[in-house]
Structures are given as structure tokens and as C-alpha cells.
Amino acid sequence: MRIRSSFTQSILIFLTLLIASQVYSYYAVFNYALMPSLQQFNKILGHEINLMLDDNLQHDGGLEMDAPLRRRVLEQLGVTIHAEDSPIGKEYKHGVSIDLMSEDMTNELGSPTEVRMMLGSESYILWMKIDDLPGSVLRIPLSELQEGDFSPLFRNSLIVALLIVAGVWLFIRLQNRPLIALEKAAKGVGRGEIPAPLPEKGATEIRAVTRAFNQMSKGIQELEEDRALLMAGISHDLRTPLTRIRLATEMMSPEDSYLAEGIIGDTEECNEIISQFMDYLKPVNPEAFEAIDINEIANDVASSEGSYDIEIETALEPSIKSAHGIPIAVKRSLSNLVVNAIRYGNGWVKISTGMTADNKLVWMCVEDNGPGIEKSQVAKLFEPFTRGDTARGSEGTGLGLAIVKRIISQHSGSVSLTNRNEGGLKAQISFPVHKAKKKA
């Protein structure tokens, strides 16, 4: 699985480099420090054993067994000779063969030699079996090489590795902190919010990105202000002549009433289109969010949109938490869905409410028994100026569901459209649960 997190990728890279560095360190110590010392030790040991063989081998090839041959150098080395089948000599068979030392010792002594090593009660023991000494083995205690000598090495290496990992983790966390703030601000811009300028901290590249983001955010804010001013001006300038046209139309003679009705209908449609544009472009202020009783909103919409020929059922969850948002905007999103269901349904609409299993979201659902919609058209319905396919008709301005989508996005919620098994469409919108602010 590909890791996409920059933080995790950086940690893995540093861990890989750390492990590679440790492996190379052990390799370097072994090949450039331990191996030369081991080879020198083999030469000295081989030379002394040669002296021992020259001085102590009898003419008939016999050798006093199970008695240490105390010579000056051998006494210093602690070398003892034992019969292979003696209790001490049998320990030779439990040792681990060391091919490198066996090869070096064979070359030094001029006789096939097998070197083995085992851990004794006090230190490591080196065993040697030389063909020139049949039935005998040499025991060499490595008193300076004890098991406890390796513990500090591994312990210190582990401590250093943990310190490096902790330092790398802290370094990357500090480096990524401006990126996390930048990500959070970018998500806010995506929801239509304009965040405060971010502090320019971190590395040079991150500072440059932050500076560019602040400039972009400022430019978006200016565009939003210009757009709001432009739409307000257009709304005012268009509605004024539309109002005059309607007044003039209402004053027309009764003989022209058939013309007046068409003109009045057109002016009302123009006003509705302007209102739709204004609603779609209206910004949201998160600081104005408050607790919302969605059951109350559902009842209000059912009462206002229902009529004698339209049946709107309600199935409201009584023990539901409050939603977090702007009541007018939430009500507008539900109203748009209900109007859409009434327009394309067959006289039956149902509004229901509920809450997700994790108690983090509250939802409102609108169902109708109309013709439904093809799955390929669902995503397109939320685009501006889209009115669906012929199955759902072609009325309206094409901004109703786009406004719903925008409101849901501004509230960090979700919206989904699915076809009902019984026929018709099911639209569900969800909002975060309101959390009471803690008092200082």
C-alpha cells in the first residue's frame, strides 16, 4: 500500500537511513577493526602453538593427555590440552564452528585445523582440533571477551537510535506544523470561508507557499466582495424596472388582461431567478452558527410547502440532537429538496429526520414517488444550471440543488441522492451535531 502522508514518508526514509547507517557501522567495525585484530591474534596463537608442538611432541607421537603443558607463553594464554573423549573435551562438540579462523589457523599451522567457539560460565571458550594432535583438543579461554561486554554496545546503539528517531520525529513535526495549518486553512477556503492570514514560519519553501496562499486568500476575499457588490447592484438595477413593468401591466385595460397575465408571470420568474442567484452566491459566516432544532424546521417546511393536493408525511426522531449551522440556510436547503420532490413527484412527499450511529451527524431525508433518475445523472444534478434529464422534467432555474450542495458544503455536511426501491427519489442531507462551547 502506498504511503501518501509526507510525515510518514519522512519518518520511513530516516529510519531506512538509520538502519543502513547502523549496518554499515557494524560492517566497518567488523572488517576494519575486528578482523585485523582477529587475524593478528590468529598469527600469534598459531606461532605459539607451533612452538608447543615442536617442544612437546614426543618422538613416538605420544603426548601426555589431560595434563596442562605449562610453558611460559601457554600459561599466559591459558591454553590447556584435553583428550577429545574426556568430560571437558566433549564440550568441543557443542561449540559453533568458525570457518574464517579455521582457515587462517590451518594456514598458520600447516595442518588441517577446526576452530569452534562456545560460551562458557565466565567467558567465551575457543576450541581447536588439530590433525597433528590426534585425539586431543586445545581449550583457550577468551577471558577478555565476555557476554556482558556486548550488552553496553547494543544498549547504547539502541539508545542512540531511539534518540535519533525522537529527534527526527520532532524535527519533521515542527517542519510539518505550518503545512497542517495551511491544509486546515485551504479546507476552510474550500467551504467558502476566508481565513485570517497565516504566519509565515518554517523552511524557506514553506514560507514561500504560505505567502502565496495568503495572497491567494486575499485575492479570493476581494473577488467575493466584488461579486457580492456586483450581484447587489444587478439585483437592484434589474428589480427596479421589473417592478415598474409589473405596475404598468396591472394598470392595463381589461381587454389586454391575457397579455398582462403573461407579463406578470415573466416578471415573477425573473425575480425568482435573481433570488436564486443571490442565494447561491451568498457567503456564510461560521461565527454565526448556532444550535438548530431540525424537527422544528422539518415541521415548518412541511406546513408551508404542503397543500390540499400535496400530501407531505413526516417521520421525525423525537430524541435527536441539535444541528450546528445557520437556521435560515438549513431551512432553505430542506425547502429546495421538498420543492424539487413536489415538482417531480406524483403527489406524495415524506420528510424524516434521524441521527447517525456515532451521534456525530443529524440528517433530514426527503422522499417522493416520482420517476426517479438515472445513476449517471445524479452527480450532475448538483451542478449549477442543471435540471436533470427528461425523467425529472425541465422546470425551474437549475440552481435549486446547486444551492443545497453549496449550503451543505458550507456547513461541513453531506448530501446524497438515491432511487427508492418502491420508485421515486430519496434525498438525504446531514449536518454536524452542535457542540456546546466550554465556559472559560
CSV table of C-alpha atoms in Angstrom, one decimal:
chain,number,residue,atom,x,y,z
A,1,MET,CA,0.0,0.0,0.0
A,2,ARG,CA,1.4,3.4,-1.0
A,3,ILE,CA,2.0,5.8,1.9
A,4,ARG,CA,0.9,9.3,0.9
A,5,SER,CA,1.5,11.1,4.2
A,6,SER,CA,4.6,13.3,4.0
A,7,PHE,CA,5.2,12.9,7.7
A,8,THR,CA,5.1,9.1,7.5
A,9,GLN,CA,7.3,9.1,4.3
A,10,SER,CA,9.9,11.2,6.0
A,11,ILE,CA,10.0,9.0,9.1
A,12,LEU,CA,10.3,5.9,7.0
A,13,ILE,CA,13.2,7.5,5.0
A,14,PHE,CA,15.0,8.5,8.1
A,15,LEU,CA,14.5,5.0,9.7
A,16,THR,CA,15.8,3.4,6.5
A,17,LEU,CA,18.9,5.6,6.5
A,18,LEU,CA,19.4,5.0,10.2
A,19,ILE,CA,19.3,1.2,9.8
A,20,ALA,CA,21.6,1.4,6.8
A,21,SER,CA,24.0,3.5,8.8
A,22,GLN,CA,24.0,1.1,11.7
A,23,VAL,CA,24.5,-1.9,9.4
A,24,TYR,CA,27.4,-0.1,7.7
A,25,SER,CA,28.9,0.8,11.1
A,26,TYR,CA,28.9,-2.8,12.2
A,27,TYR,CA,30.3,-3.8,8.8
A,28,ALA,CA,33.1,-1.2,9.1
A,29,VAL,CA,34.0,-2.2,12.7
A,30,PHE,CA,34.0,-5.9,11.8
A,31,ASN,CA,36.1,-5.5,8.6
A,32,TYR,CA,38.4,-2.7,9.5
A,33,ALA,CA,38.9,-3.2,13.3
A,34,LEU,CA,37.8,-6.6,14.5
A,35,MET,CA,39.0,-8.6,11.5
A,36,PRO,CA,42.6,-7.3,11.5
A,37,SER,CA,42.8,-7.8,15.3
A,38,LEU,CA,41.4,-11.3,14.9
A,39,GLN,CA,44.0,-12.1,12.2
A,40,GLN,CA,46.8,-10.8,14.3
A,41,PHE,CA,45.5,-12.9,17.2
A,42,ASN,CA,45.5,-16.0,14.9
A,43,LYS,CA,49.1,-15.4,13.9
A,44,ILE,CA,50.3,-15.0,17.5
A,45,LEU,CA,48.3,-18.0,18.7
A,46,GLY,CA,49.4,-20.1,15.7
A,47,HIS,CA,53.0,-19.2,16.3
A,48,GLU,CA,52.8,-20.2,20.0
A,49,ILE,CA,51.0,-23.5,19.2
A,50,ASN,CA,53.7,-24.3,16.7
A,51,LEU,CA,56.3,-23.8,19.4
A,52,MET,CA,54.3,-26.0,21.7
A,53,LEU,CA,54.1,-28.7,19.1
A,54,ASP,CA,57.8,-28.5,18.4
A,55,ASP,CA,58.7,-28.7,22.1
A,56,ASN,CA,56.2,-31.2,23.4
A,57,LEU,CA,55.6,-33.8,20.7
A,58,GLN,CA,57.5,-37.0,21.6
A,59,HIS,CA,59.3,-39.0,19.0
A,60,ASP,CA,56.8,-41.8,19.1
A,61,GLY,CA,54.0,-39.3,18.5
A,62,GLY,CA,52.6,-39.6,22.1
A,63,LEU,CA,51.5,-36.8,24.3
A,64,GLU,CA,50.7,-36.6,27.9
A,65,MET,CA,46.9,-36.2,28.0
A,66,ASP,CA,44.7,-34.4,30.4
A,67,ALA,CA,47.6,-32.5,32.0
A,68,PRO,CA,48.2,-28.9,31.2
A,69,LEU,CA,51.5,-28.3,29.4
A,70,ARG,CA,52.7,-25.3,31.3
A,71,ARG,CA,55.0,-23.3,29.3
A,72,ARG,CA,55.7,-19.6,29.7
A,73,VAL,CA,53.6,-18.4,26.7
A,74,LEU,CA,50.9,-21.0,27.1
A,75,GLU,CA,50.5,-20.1,30.7
A,76,GLN,CA,49.9,-16.5,29.7
A,77,LEU,CA,47.4,-17.6,27.0
A,78,GLY,CA,45.7,-20.1,29.4
A,79,VAL,CA,45.9,-22.9,26.8
A,80,THR,CA,45.2,-26.4,28.0
A,81,ILE,CA,45.1,-29.7,26.1
A,82,HIS,CA,42.5,-32.4,26.8
A,83,ALA,CA,41.6,-35.7,25.4
A,84,GLU,CA,38.7,-35.5,23.0
A,85,ASP,CA,36.7,-38.1,24.8
A,86,SER,CA,37.3,-36.6,28.3
A,87,PRO,CA,34.4,-34.8,30.1
A,88,ILE,CA,36.0,-31.4,29.4
A,89,GLY,CA,37.0,-32.3,25.8
A,90,LYS,CA,33.4,-33.3,24.9
A,91,GLU,CA,32.5,-29.6,25.2
A,92,TYR,CA,34.3,-29.1,21.9
A,93,LYS,CA,31.4,-30.8,20.1
A,94,HIS,CA,28.9,-28.2,21.5
A,95,GLY,CA,30.9,-25.3,20.0
A,96,VAL,CA,30.0,-23.3,16.9
A,97,SER,CA,32.4,-23.8,14.0
A,98,ILE,CA,34.2,-20.6,12.8
A,99,ASP,CA,35.2,-21.1,9.2
A,100,LEU,CA,37.3,-17.9,9.0
A,101,MET,CA,39.5,-18.8,12.0
A,102,SER,CA,39.7,-22.4,10.9
A,103,GLU,CA,41.1,-21.4,7.5
A,104,ASP,CA,43.6,-19.0,9.0
A,105,MET,CA,44.8,-21.4,11.7
A,106,THR,CA,45.2,-24.2,9.1
A,107,ASN,CA,47.4,-21.9,7.1
A,108,GLU,CA,49.4,-20.9,10.2
A,109,LEU,CA,50.0,-24.5,11.5
A,110,GLY,CA,50.3,-26.2,8.2
A,111,SER,CA,47.9,-28.8,9.4
A,112,PRO,CA,44.1,-29.1,9.0
A,113,THR,CA,42.6,-27.4,12.0
A,114,GLU,CA,39.0,-26.8,13.0
A,115,VAL,CA,38.2,-23.9,15.4
A,116,ARG,CA,35.0,-23.7,17.4
A,117,MET,CA,33.7,-21.3,19.9
A,118,MET,CA,31.2,-21.6,22.8
A,119,LEU,CA,30.0,-19.5,25.7
A,120,GLY,CA,31.4,-20.8,29.0
A,121,SER,CA,30.4,-20.0,32.5
A,122,GLU,CA,32.7,-17.0,32.8
A,123,SER,CA,33.7,-16.1,29.3
A,124,TYR,CA,33.8,-17.4,25.7
A,125,ILE,CA,35.9,-20.5,25.1
A,126,LEU,CA,37.9,-21.2,21.9
A,127,TRP,CA,38.3,-24.9,21.0
A,128,MET,CA,40.8,-26.1,18.4
A,129,LYS,CA,41.2,-29.6,16.9
A,130,ILE,CA,44.5,-30.1,15.1
A,131,ASP,CA,45.1,-33.1,12.9
A,132,ASP,CA,48.8,-33.2,14.2
A,133,LEU,CA,47.3,-33.8,17.7
A,134,PRO,CA,45.1,-36.8,17.1
A,135,GLY,CA,42.5,-37.5,19.8
A,136,SER,CA,43.3,-34.1,21.5
A,137,VAL,CA,41.7,-30.7,21.6
A,138,LEU,CA,43.0,-27.4,22.7
A,139,ARG,CA,41.0,-25.2,25.1
A,140,ILE,CA,41.7,-21.4,25.0
A,141,PRO,CA,39.6,-19.3,27.4
A,142,LEU,CA,39.0,-15.8,25.9
A,143,SER,CA,38.9,-14.1,29.3
A,144,GLU,CA,38.8,-10.6,27.8
A,145,LEU,CA,35.7,-11.4,25.7
A,146,GLN,CA,32.6,-11.9,27.8
A,147,GLU,CA,29.0,-11.9,27.0
A,148,GLY,CA,28.4,-8.8,29.2
A,149,ASP,CA,30.8,-6.8,27.0
A,150,PHE,CA,28.2,-6.8,24.2
A,151,SER,CA,25.3,-5.6,26.3
A,152,PRO,CA,26.5,-2.0,26.5
A,153,LEU,CA,27.2,-1.9,22.8
A,154,PHE,CA,23.7,-3.0,21.9
A,155,ARG,CA,22.1,-0.9,24.6
A,156,ASN,CA,23.9,2.2,23.7
A,157,SER,CA,23.2,1.6,20.0
A,158,LEU,CA,19.5,1.2,20.8
A,159,ILE,CA,19.5,4.4,22.9
A,160,VAL,CA,21.3,6.4,20.1
A,161,ALA,CA,18.8,5.0,17.6
A,162,LEU,CA,15.8,6.0,19.7
A,163,LEU,CA,17.3,9.5,20.3
A,164,ILE,CA,17.8,9.9,16.6
A,165,VAL,CA,14.2,8.7,15.8
A,166,ALA,CA,12.8,11.1,18.5
A,167,GLY,CA,14.8,14.0,17.1
A,168,VAL,CA,13.7,13.2,13.6
A,169,TRP,CA,10.1,12.9,14.7
A,170,LEU,CA,10.3,16.3,16.5
A,171,PHE,CA,12.1,17.9,13.5
A,172,ILE,CA,9.5,16.7,11.0
A,173,ARG,CA,6.6,17.6,13.2
A,174,LEU,CA,7.9,21.2,13.6
A,175,GLN,CA,8.5,21.3,9.8
A,176,ASN,CA,5.0,20.0,9.1
A,177,ARG,CA,3.2,22.2,11.5
A,178,PRO,CA,2.9,25.1,9.0
A,179,LEU,CA,1.7,22.7,6.4
A,180,ILE,CA,-1.0,21.4,8.7
A,181,ALA,CA,-2.2,25.0,9.4
A,182,LEU,CA,-2.1,25.6,5.6
A,183,GLU,CA,-4.1,22.4,4.9
A,184,LYS,CA,-6.7,23.5,7.5
A,185,ALA,CA,-7.0,27.0,6.0
A,186,ALA,CA,-7.2,25.6,2.5
A,187,LYS,CA,-10.2,23.4,3.5
A,188,GLY,CA,-11.8,26.5,5.0
A,189,VAL,CA,-11.4,28.3,1.7
A,190,GLY,CA,-13.0,25.3,0.0
A,191,ARG,CA,-16.0,25.7,2.3
A,192,GLY,CA,-16.3,29.3,1.4
A,193,GLU,CA,-14.6,30.7,4.4
A,194,ILE,CA,-11.9,33.4,4.3
A,195,PRO,CA,-9.3,32.6,7.0
A,196,ALA,CA,-7.0,35.1,8.6
A,197,PRO,CA,-3.5,35.4,7.1
A,198,LEU,CA,-1.3,32.6,8.2
A,199,PRO,CA,2.0,33.3,9.9
A,200,GLU,CA,5.0,32.7,7.7
A,201,LYS,CA,7.0,30.1,9.6
A,202,GLY,CA,9.2,27.1,8.7
A,203,ALA,CA,11.6,26.5,5.9
A,204,THR,CA,12.1,28.9,3.0
A,205,GLU,CA,9.9,26.8,0.7
A,206,ILE,CA,7.1,26.6,3.2
A,207,ARG,CA,7.3,30.3,3.8
A,208,ALA,CA,7.0,30.9,0.1
A,209,VAL,CA,4.0,28.6,-0.1
A,210,THR,CA,2.3,30.3,2.9
A,211,ARG,CA,3.0,33.7,1.4
A,212,ALA,CA,1.4,32.6,-1.9
A,213,PHE,CA,-1.6,31.2,-0.1
A,214,ASN,CA,-2.1,34.4,1.9
A,215,GLN,CA,-2.0,36.4,-1.4
A,216,MET,CA,-4.5,33.9,-3.0
A,217,SER,CA,-6.8,34.1,0.1
A,218,LYS,CA,-6.7,37.9,-0.1
A,219,GLY,CA,-7.5,37.8,-3.8
A,220,ILE,CA,-10.4,35.4,-3.2
A,221,GLN,CA,-11.8,37.7,-0.5
A,222,GLU,CA,-11.6,40.7,-2.8
A,223,LEU,CA,-13.3,38.7,-5.6
A,224,GLU,CA,-16.1,37.7,-3.1
A,225,GLU,CA,-16.6,41.3,-2.1
A,226,ASP,CA,-16.6,42.5,-5.7
A,227,ARG,CA,-19.1,39.7,-6.6
A,228,ALA,CA,-21.4,40.5,-3.7
A,229,LEU,CA,-21.3,44.1,-4.7
A,230,LEU,CA,-21.9,43.3,-8.3
A,231,MET,CA,-24.8,41.0,-7.6
A,232,ALA,CA,-26.4,43.5,-5.2
A,233,GLY,CA,-26.1,46.1,-7.9
A,234,ILE,CA,-27.6,43.8,-10.6
A,235,SER,CA,-30.4,42.8,-8.3
A,236,HIS,CA,-31.3,46.4,-7.5
A,237,ASP,CA,-31.0,47.5,-11.1
A,238,LEU,CA,-33.0,44.6,-12.6
A,239,ARG,CA,-35.7,44.5,-10.0
A,240,THR,CA,-36.5,48.2,-10.2
A,241,PRO,CA,-37.5,48.1,-13.9
A,242,LEU,CA,-39.3,44.7,-13.3
A,243,THR,CA,-41.3,46.4,-10.6
A,244,ARG,CA,-42.3,49.2,-12.9
A,245,ILE,CA,-43.2,46.8,-15.6
A,246,ARG,CA,-45.5,44.9,-13.2
A,247,LEU,CA,-47.1,48.1,-12.1
A,248,ALA,CA,-47.7,49.2,-15.6
A,249,THR,CA,-49.0,45.8,-16.5
A,250,GLU,CA,-51.5,45.8,-13.7
A,251,MET,CA,-52.8,49.1,-15.0
A,252,MET,CA,-53.5,47.7,-18.4
A,253,SER,CA,-57.1,47.7,-19.7
A,254,PRO,CA,-59.2,44.6,-19.1
A,255,GLU,CA,-59.2,43.9,-22.8
A,256,ASP,CA,-55.4,43.2,-22.6
A,257,SER,CA,-55.7,41.0,-19.5
A,258,TYR,CA,-54.4,37.9,-21.4
A,259,LEU,CA,-51.2,39.9,-22.1
A,260,ALA,CA,-51.0,41.2,-18.6
A,261,GLU,CA,-51.0,37.7,-17.0
A,262,GLY,CA,-48.1,36.6,-19.2
A,263,ILE,CA,-46.1,39.7,-18.5
A,264,ILE,CA,-46.7,39.4,-14.7
A,265,GLY,CA,-45.7,35.7,-14.8
A,266,ASP,CA,-42.5,36.6,-16.6
A,267,THR,CA,-41.6,39.3,-14.1
A,268,GLU,CA,-42.2,37.0,-11.2
A,269,GLU,CA,-40.0,34.4,-12.9
A,270,CYS,CA,-37.2,37.0,-13.3
A,271,ASN,CA,-37.5,37.9,-9.7
A,272,GLU,CA,-37.2,34.3,-8.7
A,273,ILE,CA,-34.2,33.8,-10.9
A,274,ILE,CA,-32.5,36.8,-9.3
A,275,SER,CA,-33.3,35.5,-5.8
A,276,GLN,CA,-31.8,32.1,-6.8
A,277,PHE,CA,-28.6,33.7,-7.9
A,278,MET,CA,-28.4,35.8,-4.7
A,279,ASP,CA,-28.9,32.7,-2.6
A,280,TYR,CA,-26.3,30.7,-4.5
A,281,LEU,CA,-23.7,33.4,-4.1
A,282,LYS,CA,-24.5,34.3,-0.6
A,283,PRO,CA,-21.4,33.7,1.7
A,284,VAL,CA,-21.6,32.1,5.1
A,285,ASN,CA,-20.2,33.2,8.4
A,286,PRO,CA,-19.2,30.3,10.6
A,287,GLU,CA,-19.2,32.5,13.7
A,288,ALA,CA,-22.9,32.9,13.2
A,289,PHE,CA,-23.5,29.1,13.6
A,290,GLU,CA,-25.9,28.1,16.4
A,291,ALA,CA,-27.9,25.1,17.6
A,292,ILE,CA,-30.7,24.2,15.3
A,293,ASP,CA,-33.8,22.1,16.0
A,294,ILE,CA,-34.2,20.2,12.7
A,295,ASN,CA,-37.5,18.7,13.8
A,296,GLU,CA,-38.9,22.2,14.1
A,297,ILE,CA,-37.5,23.1,10.6
A,298,ALA,CA,-39.0,20.0,9.1
A,299,ASN,CA,-42.4,20.8,10.6
A,300,ASP,CA,-42.2,24.4,9.3
A,301,VAL,CA,-41.3,23.3,5.8
A,302,ALA,CA,-44.0,20.5,5.7
A,303,SER,CA,-46.6,23.1,6.7
A,304,SER,CA,-45.5,25.8,4.3
A,305,GLU,CA,-45.0,23.7,1.3
A,306,GLY,CA,-47.9,21.3,1.7
A,307,SER,CA,-51.3,21.9,0.2
A,308,TYR,CA,-54.7,20.2,-0.2
A,309,ASP,CA,-53.5,18.3,-3.3
A,310,ILE,CA,-49.9,17.5,-1.9
A,311,GLU,CA,-49.5,15.1,1.0
A,312,ILE,CA,-46.3,15.6,3.0
A,313,GLU,CA,-45.8,13.0,5.6
A,314,THR,CA,-43.4,13.4,8.5
A,315,ALA,CA,-41.4,10.8,10.5
A,316,LEU,CA,-39.4,12.8,13.0
A,317,GLU,CA,-37.0,11.3,15.6
A,318,PRO,CA,-38.0,12.8,18.9
A,319,SER,CA,-34.7,12.3,20.8
A,320,ILE,CA,-32.5,14.0,18.3
A,321,LYS,CA,-29.6,16.3,18.9
A,322,SER,CA,-29.4,19.9,17.6
A,323,ALA,CA,-27.6,20.6,14.3
A,324,HIS,CA,-24.8,23.2,14.0
A,325,GLY,CA,-25.3,25.9,11.5
A,326,ILE,CA,-27.4,28.8,10.3
A,327,PRO,CA,-31.2,28.1,10.7
A,328,ILE,CA,-32.2,30.0,7.6
A,329,ALA,CA,-29.7,28.3,5.4
A,330,VAL,CA,-30.6,24.8,6.7
A,331,LYS,CA,-34.3,25.5,6.2
A,332,ARG,CA,-33.6,26.7,2.6
A,333,SER,CA,-31.7,23.5,1.8
A,334,LEU,CA,-34.6,21.4,3.0
A,335,SER,CA,-37.2,23.6,1.3
A,336,ASN,CA,-35.4,23.3,-2.0
A,337,LEU,CA,-35.4,19.5,-1.7
A,338,VAL,CA,-39.1,19.4,-0.9
A,339,VAL,CA,-40.0,21.8,-3.7
A,340,ASN,CA,-38.0,19.5,-6.1
A,341,ALA,CA,-39.9,16.5,-4.7
A,342,ILE,CA,-43.2,18.2,-5.2
A,343,ARG,CA,-42.4,19.3,-8.7
A,344,TYR,CA,-41.2,15.9,-9.9
A,345,GLY,CA,-43.2,13.6,-7.6
A,346,ASN,CA,-46.7,12.2,-8.0
A,347,GLY,CA,-48.4,14.0,-5.1
A,348,TRP,CA,-46.6,12.2,-2.2
A,349,VAL,CA,-43.6,13.5,-0.2
A,350,LYS,CA,-42.2,12.3,3.0
A,351,ILE,CA,-39.8,14.2,5.4
A,352,SER,CA,-37.9,12.2,8.0
A,353,THR,CA,-35.2,13.0,10.5
A,354,GLY,CA,-32.6,11.0,12.4
A,355,MET,CA,-29.1,10.7,13.7
A,356,THR,CA,-26.1,8.6,12.7
A,357,ALA,CA,-25.0,5.7,14.9
A,358,ASP,CA,-21.9,7.6,16.1
A,359,ASN,CA,-24.0,10.6,17.2
A,360,LYS,CA,-21.9,13.0,15.1
A,361,LEU,CA,-24.3,13.9,12.4
A,362,VAL,CA,-28.1,14.6,12.3
A,363,TRP,CA,-29.9,14.1,9.0
A,364,MET,CA,-33.1,15.1,7.2
A,365,CYS,CA,-34.5,12.9,4.4
A,366,VAL,CA,-36.9,13.8,1.6
A,367,GLU,CA,-38.6,11.1,-0.4
A,368,ASP,CA,-41.1,11.2,-3.3
A,369,ASN,CA,-42.7,8.6,-5.6
A,370,GLY,CA,-41.8,10.2,-8.9
A,371,PRO,CA,-40.0,8.6,-11.8
A,372,GLY,CA,-36.5,8.8,-10.1
A,373,ILE,CA,-33.4,9.5,-12.0
A,374,GLU,CA,-30.6,7.6,-13.8
A,375,LYS,CA,-27.5,7.0,-11.7
A,376,SER,CA,-25.3,8.6,-14.3
A,377,GLN,CA,-27.3,11.9,-13.8
A,378,VAL,CA,-27.1,12.0,-10.0
A,379,ALA,CA,-23.7,13.8,-9.8
A,380,LYS,CA,-24.7,16.3,-12.5
A,381,LEU,CA,-27.8,17.4,-10.6
A,382,PHE,CA,-25.7,19.4,-8.1
A,383,GLU,CA,-24.1,21.4,-10.8
A,384,PRO,CA,-25.5,25.0,-11.4
A,385,PHE,CA,-28.0,25.4,-14.2
A,386,THR,CA,-28.6,21.6,-14.4
A,387,ARG,CA,-32.2,20.4,-14.3
A,388,GLY,CA,-31.8,16.7,-14.8
A,389,ASP,CA,-33.0,14.5,-17.6
A,390,THR,CA,-36.4,14.2,-19.1
A,391,ALA,CA,-37.5,11.8,-16.4
A,392,ARG,CA,-37.4,14.5,-13.9
A,393,GLY,CA,-38.7,17.2,-16.1
A,394,SER,CA,-37.1,20.5,-17.1
A,395,GLU,CA,-38.7,23.2,-15.0
A,396,GLY,CA,-37.0,25.6,-12.6
A,397,THR,CA,-33.9,27.7,-12.9
A,398,GLY,CA,-31.4,24.8,-12.4
A,399,LEU,CA,-29.9,26.3,-9.2
A,400,GLY,CA,-32.1,24.6,-6.5
A,401,LEU,CA,-29.9,21.6,-5.9
A,402,ALA,CA,-26.8,23.6,-6.5
A,403,ILE,CA,-27.8,25.8,-3.6
A,404,VAL,CA,-28.4,22.8,-1.5
A,405,LYS,CA,-25.0,21.5,-2.3
A,406,ARG,CA,-23.4,24.8,-1.5
A,407,ILE,CA,-25.2,25.1,1.8
A,408,ILE,CA,-24.2,21.6,2.8
A,409,SER,CA,-20.6,22.3,1.9
A,410,GLN,CA,-20.5,25.5,3.9
A,411,HIS,CA,-21.8,23.5,6.9
A,412,SER,CA,-19.3,20.7,6.5
A,413,GLY,CA,-22.2,18.2,6.0
A,414,SER,CA,-23.0,15.7,3.2
A,415,VAL,CA,-25.8,15.2,0.7
A,416,SER,CA,-26.8,12.1,-1.2
A,417,LEU,CA,-29.4,11.2,-3.9
A,418,THR,CA,-30.6,7.6,-4.4
A,419,ASN,CA,-33.5,6.0,-6.2
A,420,ARG,CA,-36.1,4.3,-3.9
A,421,ASN,CA,-36.9,0.6,-4.4
A,422,GLU,CA,-40.6,1.5,-4.4
A,423,GLY,CA,-40.0,4.1,-7.1
A,424,GLY,CA,-39.1,7.8,-6.8
A,425,LEU,CA,-36.1,9.6,-5.4
A,426,LYS,CA,-34.6,9.8,-1.9
A,427,ALA,CA,-32.5,12.9,-0.9
A,428,GLN,CA,-30.7,13.0,2.4
A,429,ILE,CA,-28.7,15.9,3.9
A,430,SER,CA,-26.6,15.6,7.0
A,431,PHE,CA,-25.2,18.3,9.3
A,432,PRO,CA,-22.7,18.1,12.2
A,433,VAL,CA,-24.1,17.9,15.7
A,434,HIS,CA,-23.9,21.2,17.7
A,435,LYS,CA,-21.3,21.1,20.5
A,436,ALA,CA,-21.8,23.5,23.4
A,437,LYS,CA,-18.8,25.8,23.9
A,438,LYS,CA,-17.0,25.3,27.2
A,439,LYS,CA,-17.1,28.2,29.5
A,440,ALA,CA,-13.8,29.6,30.4
